Amino acid sequence: ITVPMISPVVFFNLILGIISALQVFTTAYVATQGGPNYATWFLALHIYNQAFRYFRLGYGSTLAWILAFILVVFTYVQMKLSNRWVYYAAG
């Protein structure tokens, strides 16, 4: 197995890894609930606190849409740059 042959798998895992990294919630919430001095404060935890702890549902919804937009932009950029390093066998 060579690197060019597994590059589509690496690309797929890269996309899923970035999406998962931006949506980290349960570990930070269960372990520290944001931690001392916001050490484990992630965007998903901020969305949850705004929407369900402080009952700012509109603000929480807006933050969720912004997170979705950021994820779409990152995925689009990765898809456009993948032509440079992802190898697909021709037939």
Short mmCIF file of C-alpha atoms in Angstrom, two decimals, residues 39-78:
data_model
loop_
_atom_site.label_atom_id
_atom_site.label_comp_id
_atom_site.label_asym_id
_atom_site.label_seq_id
_atom_site.Cartn_x
_atom_site.Cartn_y
_atom_site.Cartn_z
CA ALA A 39 -9.70 26.45 29.71
CA THR A 40 -12.02 23.96 27.98
CA TRP A 41 -14.54 26.41 26.58
CA PHE A 42 -15.45 25.38 23.03
CA LEU A 43 -17.94 26.88 20.62
CA ALA A 44 -20.40 23.99 21.05
CA LEU A 45 -20.29 24.44 24.83
CA HIS A 46 -20.88 28.17 24.40
CA ILE A 47 -23.88 27.46 22.17
CA TYR A 48 -25.31 25.06 24.75
CA ASN A 49 -24.85 27.49 27.64
CA GLN A 50 -26.37 30.40 25.77
CA ALA A 51 -29.37 28.45 24.53
CA PHE A 52 -30.21 26.19 27.45
CA ARG A 53 -28.62 27.64 30.57
CA TYR A 54 -29.32 31.34 29.95
CA PHE A 55 -32.39 30.76 27.72
CA ARG A 56 -31.08 32.95 24.91
CA LEU A 57 -32.48 30.67 22.24
CA GLY A 58 -32.16 33.13 19.37
CA TYR A 59 -28.53 33.85 20.15
CA GLY A 60 -27.78 30.14 20.55
CA SER A 61 -29.47 29.40 17.24
CA THR A 62 -27.47 32.13 15.54
CA LEU A 63 -24.24 30.70 16.95
CA ALA A 64 -25.22 27.24 15.70
CA TRP A 65 -25.82 28.62 12.21
CA ILE A 66 -22.44 30.37 12.32
CA LEU A 67 -20.79 27.08 13.34
CA ALA A 68 -22.55 25.30 10.46
CA PHE A 69 -21.38 28.02 8.04
CA ILE A 70 -17.78 27.72 9.30
CA LEU A 71 -17.90 23.95 8.81
CA VAL A 72 -19.24 24.35 5.28
CA VAL A 73 -16.49 26.87 4.43
CA PHE A 74 -13.73 24.61 5.84
CA THR A 75 -15.10 21.61 3.96
CA TYR A 76 -15.37 23.60 0.72
CA VAL A 77 -11.78 24.83 1.02
CA GLN A 78 -10.57 21.30 1.68
#
